[in-house]
PDB file of C-alpha atoms in Angstrom:
ATOM      1  CA  MET A 851       9.317 127.932  -5.600  1.00  0.00           C
ATOM      2  CA  ASN A 852       9.245 125.442  -2.776  1.00  0.00           C
ATOM      3  CA  VAL A 853      10.508 125.789   0.772  1.00  0.00           C
ATOM      4  CA  THR A 854      13.390 123.353   0.400  1.00  0.00           C
ATOM      5  CA  ARG A 855      14.742 125.382  -2.493  1.00  0.00           C
ATOM      6  CA  ILE A 856      14.405 128.543  -0.401  1.00  0.00           C
ATOM      7  CA  LEU A 857      16.118 126.918   2.573  1.00  0.00           C
ATOM      8  CA  ARG A 858      18.915 125.606   0.367  1.00  0.00           C
ATOM      9  CA  SER A 859      19.477 128.992  -1.242  1.00  0.00           C
ATOM     10  CA  ALA A 860      19.496 130.632   2.194  1.00  0.00           C
ATOM     11  CA  SER A 861      21.994 128.150   3.559  1.00  0.00           C
ATOM     12  CA  THR A 862      24.345 128.304   0.565  1.00  0.00           C
ATOM     13  CA  SER A 863      24.164 132.075   0.177  1.00  0.00           C
ATOM     14  CA  ALA A 864      24.963 132.748   3.829  1.00  0.00           C
ATOM     15  CA  SER A 865      28.168 134.721   3.824  1.00  0.00           C
ATOM     16  CA  THR A 866      30.549 135.535   6.642  1.00  0.00           C
ATOM     17  CA  SER A 867      28.994 138.978   7.086  1.00  0.00           C
ATOM     18  CA  SER A 868      25.488 137.521   7.366  1.00  0.00           C
ATOM     19  CA  PRO A 869      24.470 136.250  10.813  1.00  0.00           C
ATOM     20  CA  ALA A 870      22.042 133.705   9.242  1.00  0.00           C
ATOM     21  CA  PRO A 871      22.857 130.163  10.397  1.00  0.00           C
ATOM     22  CA  ARG A 872      23.748 127.496   7.848  1.00  0.00           C
ATOM     23  CA  LEU A 873      21.380 124.541   7.827  1.00  0.00           C
ATOM     24  CA  PRO A 874      22.810 121.060   7.380  1.00  0.00           C
ATOM     25  CA  ARG A 875      21.914 119.351   4.105  1.00  0.00           C
ATOM     26  CA  ALA A 876      20.507 116.376   6.044  1.00  0.00           C
ATOM     27  CA  LEU A 877      17.853 118.618   7.614  1.00  0.00           C
ATOM     28  CA  LEU A 878      16.983 120.109   4.259  1.00  0.00           C
ATOM     29  CA  ASN A 879      16.402 116.654   2.795  1.00  0.00           C
ATOM     30  CA  LEU A 880      14.005 115.761   5.629  1.00  0.00           C
ATOM     31  CA  VAL A 881      11.419 118.356   4.584  1.00  0.00           C
ATOM     32  CA  ASP A 882       8.608 116.571   2.745  1.00  0.00           C
ATOM     33  CA  LYS A 883       7.666 118.075  -0.626  1.00  0.00           C
ATOM     34  CA  SER A 884       3.943 118.106   0.174  1.00  0.00           C
ATOM     35  CA  ILE A 885       4.637 120.019   3.393  1.00  0.00           C
ATOM     36  CA  SER A 886       6.896 122.485   1.630  1.00  0.00           C
ATOM     37  CA  GLU A 887       4.303 123.099  -1.093  1.00  0.00           C
ATOM     38  CA  ASN A 888       1.636 123.623   1.572  1.00  0.00           C
ATOM     39  CA  LEU A 889       3.842 126.147   3.378  1.00  0.00           C
ATOM     40  CA  THR A 890       4.504 128.137   0.219  1.00  0.00           C
ATOM     41  CA  ASN A 891       0.814 128.063  -0.713  1.00  0.00           C
ATOM     42  CA  ASN A 892      -0.059 129.567   2.689  1.00  0.00           C
ATOM     43  CA  ALA A 893       2.130 132.568   1.934  1.00  0.00           C
ATOM     44  CA  LYS A 894       0.382 133.327  -1.371  1.00  0.00           C
ATOM     45  CA  PRO A 895      -2.627 135.645  -1.507  1.00  0.00           C
ATOM     46  CA  SER A 896      -5.709 133.506  -2.031  1.00  0.00           C
ATOM     47  CA  ASN A 897      -9.448 133.626  -2.517  1.00  0.00           C
ATOM     48  CA  LEU A 898     -11.801 133.311   0.441  1.00  0.00           C
ATOM     49  CA  PHE A 899     -12.277 129.548   0.210  1.00  0.00           C
ATOM     50  CA  GLU A 900      -8.558 128.794   0.062  1.00  0.00           C
ATOM     51  CA  THR A 901      -8.081 131.023   3.110  1.00  0.00           C
ATOM     52  CA  LEU A 902     -10.946 129.361   5.020  1.00  0.00           C
ATOM     53  CA  SER A 903      -9.895 125.819   4.112  1.00  0.00           C
ATOM     54  CA  ARG A 904      -6.594 126.352   5.966  1.00  0.00           C
ATOM     55  CA  LEU A 905      -8.422 127.284   9.195  1.00  0.00           C
ATOM     56  CA  PRO A 906      -9.891 124.867  11.744  1.00  0.00           C
ATOM     57  CA  ASP A 907     -13.569 123.968  11.234  1.00  0.00           C
ATOM     58  CA  ASP A 908     -13.367 125.489   7.717  1.00  0.00           C
ATOM     59  CA  GLY A 909     -13.109 128.956   9.249  1.00  0.00           C
ATOM     60  CA  VAL A 910     -16.542 129.071  10.898  1.00  0.00           C
ATOM     61  CA  GLY A 911     -16.425 131.762  13.595  1.00  0.00           C
ATOM     62  CA  SER A 912     -13.257 133.370  12.215  1.00  0.00           C
ATOM     63  CA  ARG A 913     -12.766 136.921  10.977  1.00  0.00           C
ATOM     64  CA  VAL A 914     -11.551 137.515   7.415  1.00  0.00           C
ATOM     65  CA  HIS A 915     -11.092 140.637   5.317  1.00  0.00           C
ATOM     66  CA  GLN A 916     -10.285 141.580   1.742  1.00  0.00           C
ATOM     67  CA  THR A 917      -6.656 142.631   1.452  1.00  0.00           C
ATOM     68  CA  ARG A 918      -7.642 145.624  -0.669  1.00  0.00           C
ATOM     69  CA  TRP A 919      -9.388 147.147   2.354  1.00  0.00           C
ATOM     70  CA  SER A 920      -6.052 147.371   4.147  1.00  0.00           C
ATOM     71  CA  SER A 921      -4.286 148.711   1.066  1.00  0.00           C
ATOM     72  CA  LYS A 922      -6.929 151.458   0.808  1.00  0.00           C
ATOM     73  CA  GLY A 923      -6.354 152.306   4.475  1.00  0.00           C
ATOM     74  CA  ILE A 924      -9.777 151.243   5.745  1.00  0.00           C
ATOM     75  CA  GLU A 925      -9.532 150.095   9.369  1.00  0.00           C
ATOM     76  CA  GLY A 926     -11.708 147.706  11.361  1.00  0.00           C
ATOM     77  CA  CYS A 927     -13.535 145.906   8.544  1.00  0.00           C
ATOM     78  CA  TYR A 928     -14.087 142.167   8.407  1.00  0.00           C
ATOM     79  CA  TRP A 929     -16.573 139.383   7.768  1.00  0.00           C
ATOM     80  CA  GLU A 930     -17.319 137.025  10.641  1.00  0.00           C
ATOM     81  CA  ILE A 931     -17.946 133.647   9.032  1.00  0.00           C
ATOM     82  CA  SER A 932     -21.080 131.829  10.220  1.00  0.00           C
ATOM     83  CA  ARG A 933     -21.504 129.085   7.604  1.00  0.00           C
ATOM     84  CA  VAL A 934     -19.318 127.589   4.856  1.00  0.00           C
ATOM     85  CA  ARG A 935     -19.899 125.021   2.136  1.00  0.00           C
ATOM     86  CA  LEU A 936     -16.573 124.119   0.491  1.00  0.00           C
ATOM     87  CA  GLU A 937     -16.314 122.294  -2.833  1.00  0.00           C
ATOM     88  CA  HIS A 938     -13.530 121.209  -5.191  1.00  0.00           C
ATOM     89  CA  GLU A 939     -10.965 120.502  -2.460  1.00  0.00           C
ATOM     90  CA  GLY A 940     -11.515 123.844  -0.734  1.00  0.00           C
ATOM     91  CA  THR A 941     -11.034 126.140  -3.741  1.00  0.00           C
ATOM     92  CA  ARG A 942     -14.714 126.856  -4.461  1.00  0.00           C
ATOM     93  CA  GLY A 943     -17.965 126.961  -2.536  1.00  0.00           C
ATOM     94  CA  LYS A 944     -20.310 129.316  -0.712  1.00  0.00           C
ATOM     95  CA  ALA A 945     -19.876 131.299   2.484  1.00  0.00           C
ATOM     96  CA  TRP A 946     -22.196 133.273   4.738  1.00  0.00           C
ATOM     97  CA  GLY A 947     -21.479 135.700   7.545  1.00  0.00           C
ATOM     98  CA  ARG A 948     -21.983 139.098   9.116  1.00  0.00           C
ATOM     99  CA  LEU A 949     -20.167 142.189   7.888  1.00  0.00           C
ATOM    100  CA  VAL A 950     -18.503 144.580  10.330  1.00  0.00           C
ATOM    101  CA  TRP A 951     -17.554 147.834   8.605  1.00  0.00           C
ATOM    102  CA  ARG A 952     -15.234 150.220  10.457  1.00  0.00           C
ATOM    103  CA  GLY A 953     -16.196 148.622  13.764  1.00  0.00           C
ATOM    104  CA  LYS A 954     -20.001 148.665  13.315  1.00  0.00           C
ATOM    105  CA  VAL A 955     -22.076 145.573  12.591  1.00  0.00           C
ATOM    106  CA  ILE A 956     -23.871 146.175   9.283  1.00  0.00           C
ATOM    107  CA  ASN A 957     -26.324 143.265   9.057  1.00  0.00           C
ATOM    108  CA  GLU A 958     -27.585 142.452  12.539  1.00  0.00           C
ATOM    109  CA  GLU A 959     -30.829 140.666  11.612  1.00  0.00           C
ATOM    110  CA  LYS A 960     -29.444 137.691   9.711  1.00  0.00           C
ATOM    111  CA  GLU A 961     -26.359 136.353   8.019  1.00  0.00           C
ATOM    112  CA  GLU A 962     -25.866 137.123   4.344  1.00  0.00           C
ATOM    113  CA  LYS A 963     -24.027 135.455   1.508  1.00  0.00           C
ATOM    114  CA  ILE A 964     -20.530 136.867   1.048  1.00  0.00           C
ATOM    115  CA  ARG A 965     -19.948 138.367  -2.398  1.00  0.00           C
ATOM    116  CA  GLY A 966     -16.642 138.688  -4.252  1.00  0.00           C
ATOM    117  CA  VAL A 967     -15.199 135.532  -2.736  1.00  0.00           C
ATOM    118  CA  LEU A 968     -13.259 134.512  -5.854  1.00  0.00           C
ATOM    119  CA  LYS A 969     -12.682 138.006  -7.174  1.00  0.00           C
ATOM    120  CA  TYR A 970     -10.507 139.406  -4.388  1.00  0.00           C
ATOM    121  CA  MET A 971      -7.652 138.238  -2.166  1.00  0.00           C
ATOM    122  CA  TRP A 972      -8.534 137.498   1.457  1.00  0.00           C
ATOM    123  CA  ALA A 973      -6.639 137.324   4.765  1.00  0.00           C
ATOM    124  CA  THR A 974      -7.563 136.427   8.335  1.00  0.00           C
ATOM    125  CA  GLY A 975      -8.307 139.066  10.980  1.00  0.00           C
ATOM    126  CA  ALA A 976      -9.617 142.608  10.613  1.00  0.00           C
ATOM    127  CA  SER A 977      -8.291 145.158   8.145  1.00  0.00           C
ATOM    128  CA  THR A 978      -5.816 147.798   9.292  1.00  0.00           C
ATOM    129  CA  GLY A 979      -5.355 151.268   7.901  1.00  0.00           C
ATOM    130  CA  LYS A 980      -4.700 154.939   8.471  1.00  0.00           C
ATOM    131  CA  ASN A 981      -7.026 156.728   6.039  1.00  0.00           C
ATOM    132  CA  LEU A 982     -10.431 155.711   7.427  1.00  0.00           C
ATOM    133  CA  LYS A 983     -10.294 154.905  11.127  1.00  0.00           C
ATOM    134  CA  ALA A 984     -12.807 152.588  12.737  1.00  0.00           C
ATOM    135  CA  VAL A 985     -15.941 154.324  14.017  1.00  0.00           C
ATOM    136  CA  GLN A 986     -16.063 152.017  17.042  1.00  0.00           C
ATOM    137  CA  PRO A 987     -13.223 150.085  18.666  1.00  0.00           C
ATOM    138  CA  LEU A 988     -13.062 146.430  17.626  1.00  0.00           C
ATOM    139  CA  SER A 989     -14.476 144.011  20.152  1.00  0.00           C
ATOM    140  CA  PRO A 990     -12.899 140.624  20.851  1.00  0.00           C
ATOM    141  CA  LYS A 991     -16.432 139.224  21.216  1.00  0.00           C
ATOM    142  CA  SER A 992     -18.220 137.592  18.297  1.00  0.00           C
ATOM    143  CA  VAL A 993     -20.817 139.539  16.342  1.00  0.00           C
ATOM    144  CA  LEU A 994     -23.656 137.413  17.748  1.00  0.00           C
ATOM    145  CA  GLU A 995     -22.562 138.180  21.324  1.00  0.00           C
ATOM    146  CA  GLN A 996     -22.459 141.898  20.518  1.00  0.00           C
ATOM    147  CA  ILE A 997     -25.974 141.795  19.044  1.00  0.00           C
ATOM    148  CA  LYS A 998     -27.362 139.925  22.075  1.00  0.00           C
ATOM    149  CA  GLU A 999     -25.846 142.518  24.448  1.00  0.00           C
ATOM    150  CA  ARG A1000     -27.612 145.369  22.620  1.00  0.00           C
ATOM    151  CA  GLN A1001     -31.047 143.731  22.719  1.00  0.00           C
ATOM    152  CA  PRO A1002     -33.152 144.436  25.817  1.00  0.00           C
ATOM    153  CA  PRO A1003     -33.977 141.376  27.929  1.00  0.00           C
ATOM    154  CA  SER A1004     -37.345 139.832  27.115  1.00  0.00           C
ATOM    155  CA  PRO A1005     -39.971 139.854  29.927  1.00  0.00           C
TER     156      PRO A1005
END
């Protein structure tokens, strides 16, 4: 279902009791089909590569999480993306990063390849939940900055 069809149905189904404004047909016809398809595709759950391909710089430096973590109530979990190799117009590829689980960095030494990238649905940001609270509060700093702060200064 594309956006123009949604906008048209919203504008024609607006009744007198509904406060939704009616959009003029001329505005509805101005929406390009490729833009409307792109907007509807952004709303769909997607694999990791489709999520990263919509972000600037292919998502390097961003935080992403599996949507099932939020549905299970696990809070403060995400992957911080460090490297991406996209293929097939951004639907396949490889991705590496550092895992933060419930607020704690799991793999501090080096980045690791992210598993389950095609198997699960992904979203940007950290997971939210009520069942398993984060052990540590989430930091706005990147994982690399957090690791460097913990290391003692070299002589």
